[in-house]
Amino acid sequence: MDTKIYTLAQKIDNDIKNNTLSEEEKDRLAKELKQLLPDDAIVLAQTNPTSGDIKGNAKKALKWIQWAQRLEVGAIVFPEMYLIGYPIGDFIDRFPLIVEENIEWLKALATKVEGKTKVVIGFVEFNKEKTGKNYYNSIAVLCNGKIERVIRKTLLPNYAEFNDYRHFEPSEIDSKNRITDINGQKAGIIVCEDGWNDFDFFEKNLYKNDPVKSVVEEQKPNYLINCSSSITRAKKEQLKHNMLGFAAKKYNTPIVYVNQTGSGECLSFEGASRVYNKKGELIARAKSYQEQFFIVSPSKGGEIIALPDGLEKTLNEQKAFTLDHEPDLERTYLTIVQSIRDYFQKTGFKRAVLGLSGGLDSTVSAVLLADALGAENVFGISMPSKITSSESKNDARELANNLGINFTEISIKDMFDSTRTKFDEVFSSIEKVWDGRYKESFTNDNIQARSRALILWGIANEFGSCLPIATSDKSELYMGYATINGDMSGGFAPLADVSKTKLFALARWLNKHRKVKNAIPESIIAKRPGAELAINPKTGKPLLAEEALMPYEFLDEVIWRVENLQQTIGDMMQAEFLHEKHMKEQNQPISQEQKLEWLQKFFRRMSTALYKWFIMPPSPIVDARSINKSEYRQPIISSKINYQKTSFEEKLEELK
Amino acid sequence: MDTKIYTLAQKIDNDIKNNTLSEEEKDRLAKELKQLLPDDAIVLAQTNPTSGDIKGNAKKALKWIQWAQRLEVGAIVFPEMYLIGYPIGDFIDRFPLIVEENIEWLKALATKVEGKTKVVIGFVEFNKEKTGKNYYNSIAVLCNGKIERVIRKTLLPNYAEFNDYRHFEPSEIDSKNRITDINGQKAGIIVCEDGWNDFDFFEKNLYKNDPVKSVVEEQKPNYLINCSSSITRAKKEQLKHNMLGFAAKKYNTPIVYVNQTGSGECLSFEGASRVYNKKGELIARAKSYQEQFFIVSPSKGGEIIALPDGLEKTLNEQKAFTLDHEPDLERTYLTIVQSIRDYFQKTGFKRAVLGLSGGLDSTVSAVLLADALGAENVFGISMPSKITSSESKNDARELANNLGINFTEISIKDMFDSTRTKFDEVFSSIEKVWDGRYKESFTNDNIQARSRALILWGIANEFGSCLPIATSDKSELYMGYATINGDMSGGFAPLADVSKTKLFALARWLNKHRKVKNAIPESIIAKRPGAELAINPKTGKPLLAEEALMPYEFLDEVIWRVENLQQTIGDMMQAEFLHEKHMKEQNQPISQEQKLEWLQKFFRRMSTALYKWFIMPPSPIVDARSINKSEYRQPIISSKINYQKTSFEEKLEELK
């Protein structure tokens, strides 16, 4: 297609967002653009809806629709569930009014649909049959003031972050009803997961039927449209790309794929809507992590916009752990920045306050917050205790300067002292009647972490639109190495799905790729992580995290193997870890006893960390799998699970 | 059946729990009991498994099985999922080893099965087909050292607290395979939800097929066995009773129903296993809220043990709100006490520490903790600030004395002062660059609540096996009237599903029905609730909760209507509330404006409270519906939902 189309379409994007054009300018732009468009042009409305804000979503849709109508394209296509906003959690079960309202808004929108442009848009429908769940996950085709047809989703995902089958009744495929005429061509409509069950592509399939096959074989459409709300995860893009291309080629039928963008609480959508031709080749792809009024021709294609690094990786790599996080850092950065921005915007907050310890977690958090909210909307507070080194304080200050965020320093020494005095008083009362007082406890460590959180939440109470930030990272959360009501407390936790080794890589990446280079002082990246909450009696210096836990290089591979390969102790004892390889190369081989001890420690600590996962604040899902409660829940009471296989003989022995 | 059976069976219960009998005594008891048993006697193993603790569950099962074998009964029947422990959350998806191990343990158990006694027991099975979910929710019949057959669940609930379809593939009904010979009779086995889809009983059905109908009509069994894990909720027992009796009568077939007991994190199982005869009459029922080795005869019956009040209410009452919580208080009490006891036991804790404010929430919490853990394992801390009245301090002390729990008092004044000093310092730095400092804020209120939580968590850090308790109640959680890292922070939240009006009734009930009468000082029940965190400038006295929110009588009915009738603002404006009726009777009618204001305030506050629900600690589900995240999740970002219907014209106007 003519590249001028994309230049002109950008003006539409800009107008939709900022109302930049007068009616006259709009008409002139439309006229110019119309002449360039191919006969089968349609618009992919890559949009960012807000859960439950039906009025807002409808009003936004109208702007997009009106532009499509001005261009007289055959259709404008919105993502799955656009009108009600995705994700929905369980709110439609408790408030059927919301579904009633989304249907009324759909009808109201239909009155605005005129001319040759159809509107294809996701909404939620009632199931009025006597049997089945209360709702359908549906797509409406609006045409000439009316609802022309409604297509109901057949395959309802119900794993990880998906909860479709909790609320929706699966529909028969009804291939004939899925066909609508667009620009004189037959377009077949499928809904997200409907397109993910090819029996030749997947080794194992979740469902028994395949809507793509039925629609193509029974109706022979000119092309397929897939309306989706599909989140970004490490290495998912390549799977999606391979699968869509495979199906287009297999059926000799182009596939138009429309995906939501923006973030909803813990879920982030990357957009990157696209078109595959009937050879299975990618011929158009929209931007990632932003809304786009994207004009495509199902037969001729459109612009192909490059993906962020990390959206494109081979499928095979999924099976191997690597410490080279480089290829996924751009995607990680964009996912978290979008998540912060949308979480704040959709909940009505605009400013963030966080503790700056001079350590890696708070440092990277500060950079991401500054980029998401604007440096002026971030306040970094250095809150030294008597253990805090002057290096840490200087690092925090330097970072804030480099980022241009607001900064102040306040000692927590007095708060610590008055708390400790009270603790001594109350502990001495209690030990008169209760035994079991620890000789060494984490009490002092935690007073520091909790005093800091007390200050951050106090600031949020005192100043409008302000959220405190929890800075815990994924490696620490697995180990329970985070303080309840301390560093793991906040309104949002940007790093909860980023492991420590990846954080180091991300810090270097940020220094290299942000507009302001090297904002993160090298000394922060170079120092070994430690909470500076206690002194290690062996070294006389602040206790390092790896002394308390295990080498991060090893820990992060354990996490990866648990999440991606579902391995437990026995499997991992068989495998060679990168850390083992590296230490062998340095002539400091890890013994099998040491390895087993670390693995047992991992599962022991994980078992007692389940409670902390339960009360973690919202955080963006970034990795292929996570411990985010939007996708994974393990009962806190399951702490007695044995993650090490026992033999049949041992079992018989236990039953004697 | 002979009542002596139950007396002797109690000795078995006691032996299973406490190993009270020698081998010789066991043989003697078995011999005596065997002579009394009818030909078709079977044992219902009403047990309390622990999630994931397969070894523990298997070893416990063996004790039960060996007793059944001694009695030479035809079968011993365990609940659904017994071996792996229910609930499972998502752990089988991440750790298939756990499923492998539960199968190996099943095989190991089978080697112990001998003689005429079969074992019917729930476990998780792999689905090895190329299509479908990875697992089946299955029941094994063990016989003579072997697995005789496996029955797979067909109907997989996936709503509220149920997540079956997340993990399990639905099975064909396969009625022939569901029949096993027990005592020369044909028993048909169904699994929990399999028995909940009668097309004549329910107005609306979730599934298209009915395993009960298929098994009965195709196989004509002598009786049905339903293996269940079904939680207790307000007014659920009557529905269950009606449905099971209905099906037994309709099919002229006795139904034996085995239910789990004990609590798993947020879910509580009431046990109360039972038998209905072919006329649909209840002829046997086990104890509630405890394990029981329960001997029944499907044709002749067994003991019928009374239910706790509140397990039995008519179905119609479900549709009407009442302030008479009396009939549900015993069930509420037993549910929460069991939940606390099992949560502590299953996570390895034994002691609790809580703040005693002299208010209702902490008071009722203390009573329940004392009854669940033993008074000696509870420490109540009075933590007065300068706002705390001497009455409150005295009430707290008197309560502790009456309960016999440990008690101490410690002022938070110094902690408050040192924190406030630091706050002043940091706030003045911040307001130099940020606008929006509130003239009136909750900062001081929250310093108090958070300083108290700091002390409680400090005690938990310093003393072994100790959990701090969050005391927030359901009414306050809906309103967000609870402090993050303050009163809503703790290891467990016993009252999070109990509304304030019910708490008042529960306090009176406790005073009347506990062994020690009137442990709760009347002055605590008589005073109007208030957090004593701030002074109301209008009255010069501590601000009352109803001044900050709305009358609890009204608020609790709103909650009930939202949860049970799915009502929103329009529906509720049409209804007459009890509070309206009462105020009218007192010649102080509530205006429609006032009512609308309260309703709008309710939804406004609820929308901003969603974040607090997200980070709430585990708590027992008690009511028919709840905001517990085990059953209900609403995205935090859905705060823009409009809970008030708008007209079509208004919508068109918005789209102009």
Short mmCIF file of C-alpha atoms in Angstrom, two decimals, chain A residues 123 162 275 403 447 460 475-476 513 565 567 592 609 624 636:
data_model
loop_
_atom_site.label_atom_id
_atom_site.label_comp_id
_atom_site.label_asym_id
_atom_site.label_seq_id
_atom_site.Cartn_x
_atom_site.Cartn_y
_atom_site.Cartn_z
CA PHE A 123 -19.23 -6.84 24.17
CA PHE A 162 -7.92 -16.32 31.71
CA VAL A 275 -2.40 -9.17 8.94
CA LEU A 403 16.53 11.46 36.84
CA ILE A 447 11.27 -1.95 62.34
CA ALA A 460 0.14 9.36 50.45
CA SER A 475 13.59 -13.39 43.27
CA GLU A 476 13.01 -11.96 46.74
CA HIS A 513 18.96 3.27 25.89
CA LEU A 565 9.47 -26.59 33.02
CA GLN A 567 10.49 -29.04 37.67
CA GLN A 592 25.81 -32.01 45.02
CA ALA A 609 6.36 -17.11 51.39
CA ALA A 624 6.15 -16.31 30.66
CA ILE A 636 -1.14 -20.74 52.10
#
